Amino acid sequence: MSKTENKTFSFDPLGYYEILGVAYNAPEEEIKQNYREKAKVLHPDRNPDENALEKFQKLSVAYDVLKDANSRLIYDLMAQAHPKESFPDINALKAYKNHSGEEDISVRTIALRQVTGKIIKFSDVENHEICNFKEAQTAVLLASISNWFLGWWHPKAFGRNLQALLENFKGINANRQDNFTLLTHNAVAYWEDGKREQALLSALQAGYYANAYQKGLLNKFIAMLNIRTTAKLPTWNWGRLKALQLIIPGFLVLAVLLSLTSRVMTDSELAKYFAKKNEITYFQQVQFRTGGETVDDMVVGRIIDLPADSTDTKLLYHTVSAVNAMHGPSDEFDIMKQLKARQTVRVTGYTPDNIWYRVQIDNGEMGFVRAEFLKKGVGAKIPDGSKVYTGPEI
């Protein structure tokens, strides 16, 4: 699919409304009335003009499209999706496919600007990729790597590359018209191919990128399909695509910081530090499904690991009462699961102060329980299929 920016979109790309002398939102009766009047004038039997037949045929084609509510709706939709200069044959549409050449209702189009410096010359190209989310991650990462390592090797390329890096980061989900075009085109193509569920899912996704008028057309198209689906709409994590573009600069900053570090903490010093403090603070980037992001600080205790042998009974413990297993070694963490009294668990690690034990439960998940709530040995019977213990019956 070509870039749609700077192209002229029209409510009447093929001139059907113009031929009939009506507006694009004219009522059905007006279209019929204008056709009758113009047909009388343009019919070759009554019109001596040498181009009368051609004009009458164009009038007939326009009327055939606009007199039927469904065909008119498809024409109106495609007029919003494709510019006049590249308007496709509506009756021979093919769905856009992913990088693997497969039909894929989750495809989107992303614009990635790539600058390559070549000492004596440089290139500055914007590629429009049609891909699913997995393919998009690869494309974004490769473009970022290329720009960060190859985009500086020319005086003019330097400034353009800075601009390209910023545009790729900020504009990863900015090409709304391209995505409306892609998804609307695919919706109509699937409908023509008899794939009504794919058509429905594509039309619903196109609504994310539509303006008020376009949403009205899409709603009519969805009503025309007259089907329901239980399939979930695919979602794209645009925040992750942004984060991927920060990997290379992150590594570069880390390399610089390491090169400036005058002294590295030894293992023994690190062990002494943990023995004294028992915890470290780190920052993690949090991304929301809506595309926003923030940075959250968390405190995580150092854990001493124990061998995880599912046939060993020495590390089997049980709860002395009902207790909450936490996501981390602190009451400030969220609750992972509530454990029943006398539930058998496997201890897989502990904090240096022996206050918190990391335990494995039947489904294989691990959480943290205060040592005071655990007693060594098997409690209630271990259920079949438990991952806590897989040895002989005990």
PDB file of C-alpha atoms in Angstrom, residues 209-318:
ATOM      1  CA  TYR A 209      -9.194   5.262  12.856  1.00  0.00           C
ATOM      2  CA  ALA A 210     -12.398   6.694  11.359  1.00  0.00           C
ATOM      3  CA  ASN A 211     -13.927  10.152  11.605  1.00  0.00           C
ATOM      4  CA  ALA A 212     -17.632  10.640  12.343  1.00  0.00           C
ATOM      5  CA  TYR A 213     -18.762  10.324   8.716  1.00  0.00           C
ATOM      6  CA  GLN A 214     -16.600   7.259   8.107  1.00  0.00           C
ATOM      7  CA  LYS A 215     -17.893   5.606  11.286  1.00  0.00           C
ATOM      8  CA  GLY A 216     -21.437   6.079   9.973  1.00  0.00           C
ATOM      9  CA  LEU A 217     -20.531   4.249   6.757  1.00  0.00           C
ATOM     10  CA  LEU A 218     -18.777   1.470   8.682  1.00  0.00           C
ATOM     11  CA  ASN A 219     -21.830   1.013  10.912  1.00  0.00           C
ATOM     12  CA  LYS A 220     -24.016   0.603   7.813  1.00  0.00           C
ATOM     13  CA  PHE A 221     -21.504  -1.915   6.429  1.00  0.00           C
ATOM     14  CA  ILE A 222     -21.550  -3.889   9.694  1.00  0.00           C
ATOM     15  CA  ALA A 223     -25.356  -3.888   9.660  1.00  0.00           C
ATOM     16  CA  MET A 224     -25.285  -5.122   6.061  1.00  0.00           C
ATOM     17  CA  LEU A 225     -23.108  -8.082   7.109  1.00  0.00           C
ATOM     18  CA  ASN A 226     -25.792  -9.089   9.628  1.00  0.00           C
ATOM     19  CA  ILE A 227     -23.580 -11.455  11.633  1.00  0.00           C
ATOM     20  CA  ARG A 228     -22.163 -11.677  15.127  1.00  0.00           C
ATOM     21  CA  THR A 229     -18.845 -13.041  16.293  1.00  0.00           C
ATOM     22  CA  THR A 230     -17.339 -14.107  19.606  1.00  0.00           C
ATOM     23  CA  ALA A 231     -13.794 -13.580  18.339  1.00  0.00           C
ATOM     24  CA  LYS A 232     -11.745 -10.982  20.174  1.00  0.00           C
ATOM     25  CA  LEU A 233     -10.422  -8.014  18.267  1.00  0.00           C
ATOM     26  CA  PRO A 234      -6.621  -8.099  17.957  1.00  0.00           C
ATOM     27  CA  THR A 235      -4.804  -5.372  19.868  1.00  0.00           C
ATOM     28  CA  TRP A 236      -1.480  -3.691  19.261  1.00  0.00           C
ATOM     29  CA  ASN A 237       0.851  -2.653  22.079  1.00  0.00           C
ATOM     30  CA  TRP A 238       2.101   0.621  20.632  1.00  0.00           C
ATOM     31  CA  GLY A 239       3.974   1.362  23.853  1.00  0.00           C
ATOM     32  CA  ARG A 240       6.106  -1.748  23.304  1.00  0.00           C
ATOM     33  CA  LEU A 241       6.963  -0.621  19.782  1.00  0.00           C
ATOM     34  CA  LYS A 242       8.141   2.665  21.282  1.00  0.00           C
ATOM     35  CA  ALA A 243      10.153   0.872  23.965  1.00  0.00           C
ATOM     36  CA  LEU A 244      11.938  -1.279  21.362  1.00  0.00           C
ATOM     37  CA  GLN A 245      13.356   1.904  19.870  1.00  0.00           C
ATOM     38  CA  LEU A 246      15.013   2.686  23.215  1.00  0.00           C
ATOM     39  CA  ILE A 247      16.993  -0.560  23.419  1.00  0.00           C
ATOM     40  CA  ILE A 248      19.986   0.609  21.359  1.00  0.00           C
ATOM     41  CA  PRO A 249      20.350   4.039  23.033  1.00  0.00           C
ATOM     42  CA  GLY A 250      19.893   2.292  26.376  1.00  0.00           C
ATOM     43  CA  PHE A 251      22.795  -0.065  25.640  1.00  0.00           C
ATOM     44  CA  LEU A 252      24.904   2.860  24.433  1.00  0.00           C
ATOM     45  CA  VAL A 253      24.254   4.839  27.625  1.00  0.00           C
ATOM     46  CA  LEU A 254      25.015   1.759  29.723  1.00  0.00           C
ATOM     47  CA  ALA A 255      28.288   1.217  27.858  1.00  0.00           C
ATOM     48  CA  VAL A 256      29.302   4.813  28.484  1.00  0.00           C
ATOM     49  CA  LEU A 257      28.451   4.566  32.178  1.00  0.00           C
ATOM     50  CA  LEU A 258      30.401   1.334  32.546  1.00  0.00           C
ATOM     51  CA  SER A 259      33.397   2.838  30.804  1.00  0.00           C
ATOM     52  CA  LEU A 260      33.318   5.755  33.266  1.00  0.00           C
ATOM     53  CA  THR A 261      33.033   3.518  36.325  1.00  0.00           C
ATOM     54  CA  SER A 262      36.337   3.579  38.180  1.00  0.00           C
ATOM     55  CA  ARG A 263      35.655   0.636  40.428  1.00  0.00           C
ATOM     56  CA  VAL A 264      33.510  -2.502  40.160  1.00  0.00           C
ATOM     57  CA  MET A 265      32.004  -4.096  43.257  1.00  0.00           C
ATOM     58  CA  THR A 266      33.373  -7.618  43.810  1.00  0.00           C
ATOM     59  CA  ASP A 267      31.209 -10.648  44.575  1.00  0.00           C
ATOM     60  CA  SER A 268      32.330 -10.683  48.196  1.00  0.00           C
ATOM     61  CA  GLU A 269      31.514  -6.996  48.598  1.00  0.00           C
ATOM     62  CA  LEU A 270      28.136  -7.564  46.983  1.00  0.00           C
ATOM     63  CA  ALA A 271      27.443 -10.425  49.386  1.00  0.00           C
ATOM     64  CA  LYS A 272      28.354  -8.229  52.370  1.00  0.00           C
ATOM     65  CA  TYR A 273      26.088  -5.475  51.059  1.00  0.00           C
ATOM     66  CA  PHE A 274      23.128  -7.816  50.737  1.00  0.00           C
ATOM     67  CA  ALA A 275      23.819  -9.375  54.145  1.00  0.00           C
ATOM     68  CA  LYS A 276      23.544  -5.917  55.653  1.00  0.00           C
ATOM     69  CA  LYS A 277      20.743  -4.367  53.553  1.00  0.00           C
ATOM     70  CA  ASN A 278      18.873  -7.432  52.210  1.00  0.00           C
ATOM     71  CA  GLU A 279      17.223  -5.394  49.476  1.00  0.00           C
ATOM     72  CA  ILE A 280      17.932  -3.307  46.411  1.00  0.00           C
ATOM     73  CA  THR A 281      15.889  -0.649  44.635  1.00  0.00           C
ATOM     74  CA  TYR A 282      15.407  -0.678  40.889  1.00  0.00           C
ATOM     75  CA  PHE A 283      13.214   1.158  38.425  1.00  0.00           C
ATOM     76  CA  GLN A 284      10.975  -0.519  35.909  1.00  0.00           C
ATOM     77  CA  GLN A 285       9.152   0.985  32.956  1.00  0.00           C
ATOM     78  CA  VAL A 286       5.395   0.343  33.061  1.00  0.00           C
ATOM     79  CA  GLN A 287       3.399   0.482  29.805  1.00  0.00           C
ATOM     80  CA  PHE A 288      -0.382   0.643  29.602  1.00  0.00           C
ATOM     81  CA  ARG A 289      -2.542  -1.035  26.973  1.00  0.00           C
ATOM     82  CA  THR A 290      -3.842   2.379  26.007  1.00  0.00           C
ATOM     83  CA  GLY A 291      -0.348   3.385  24.905  1.00  0.00           C
ATOM     84  CA  GLY A 292       0.725   5.482  27.922  1.00  0.00           C
ATOM     85  CA  GLU A 293       3.759   4.695  30.010  1.00  0.00           C
ATOM     86  CA  THR A 294       5.372   5.611  33.348  1.00  0.00           C
ATOM     87  CA  VAL A 295       8.245   4.569  35.574  1.00  0.00           C
ATOM     88  CA  ASP A 296       7.648   2.761  38.852  1.00  0.00           C
ATOM     89  CA  ASP A 297      10.192   2.033  41.583  1.00  0.00           C
ATOM     90  CA  MET A 298      10.053  -1.271  43.458  1.00  0.00           C
ATOM     91  CA  VAL A 299      12.038  -2.876  46.267  1.00  0.00           C
ATOM     92  CA  VAL A 300      12.977  -6.504  45.751  1.00  0.00           C
ATOM     93  CA  GLY A 301      14.687  -8.676  48.373  1.00  0.00           C
ATOM     94  CA  ARG A 302      17.691 -10.845  47.486  1.00  0.00           C
ATOM     95  CA  ILE A 303      16.659 -14.506  47.523  1.00  0.00           C
ATOM     96  CA  ILE A 304      18.900 -17.456  48.360  1.00  0.00           C
ATOM     97  CA  ASP A 305      17.885 -20.268  45.997  1.00  0.00           C
ATOM     98  CA  LEU A 306      17.409 -23.877  47.107  1.00  0.00           C
ATOM     99  CA  PRO A 307      17.542 -26.953  44.819  1.00  0.00           C
ATOM    100  CA  ALA A 308      14.197 -27.539  43.092  1.00  0.00           C
ATOM    101  CA  ASP A 309      13.899 -31.350  42.967  1.00  0.00           C
ATOM    102  CA  SER A 310      10.245 -32.349  42.700  1.00  0.00           C
ATOM    103  CA  THR A 311      11.034 -35.880  43.986  1.00  0.00           C
ATOM    104  CA  ASP A 312      12.730 -34.636  47.168  1.00  0.00           C
ATOM    105  CA  THR A 313      10.669 -34.570  50.389  1.00  0.00           C
ATOM    106  CA  LYS A 314      13.162 -32.626  52.531  1.00  0.00           C
ATOM    107  CA  LEU A 315      11.919 -29.232  51.375  1.00  0.00           C
ATOM    108  CA  LEU A 316       8.218 -30.007  51.657  1.00  0.00           C
ATOM    109  CA  TYR A 317       6.444 -27.742  54.154  1.00  0.00           C
ATOM    110  CA  HIS A 318       2.830 -27.027  54.984  1.00  0.00           C
TER     111      HIS A 318
END
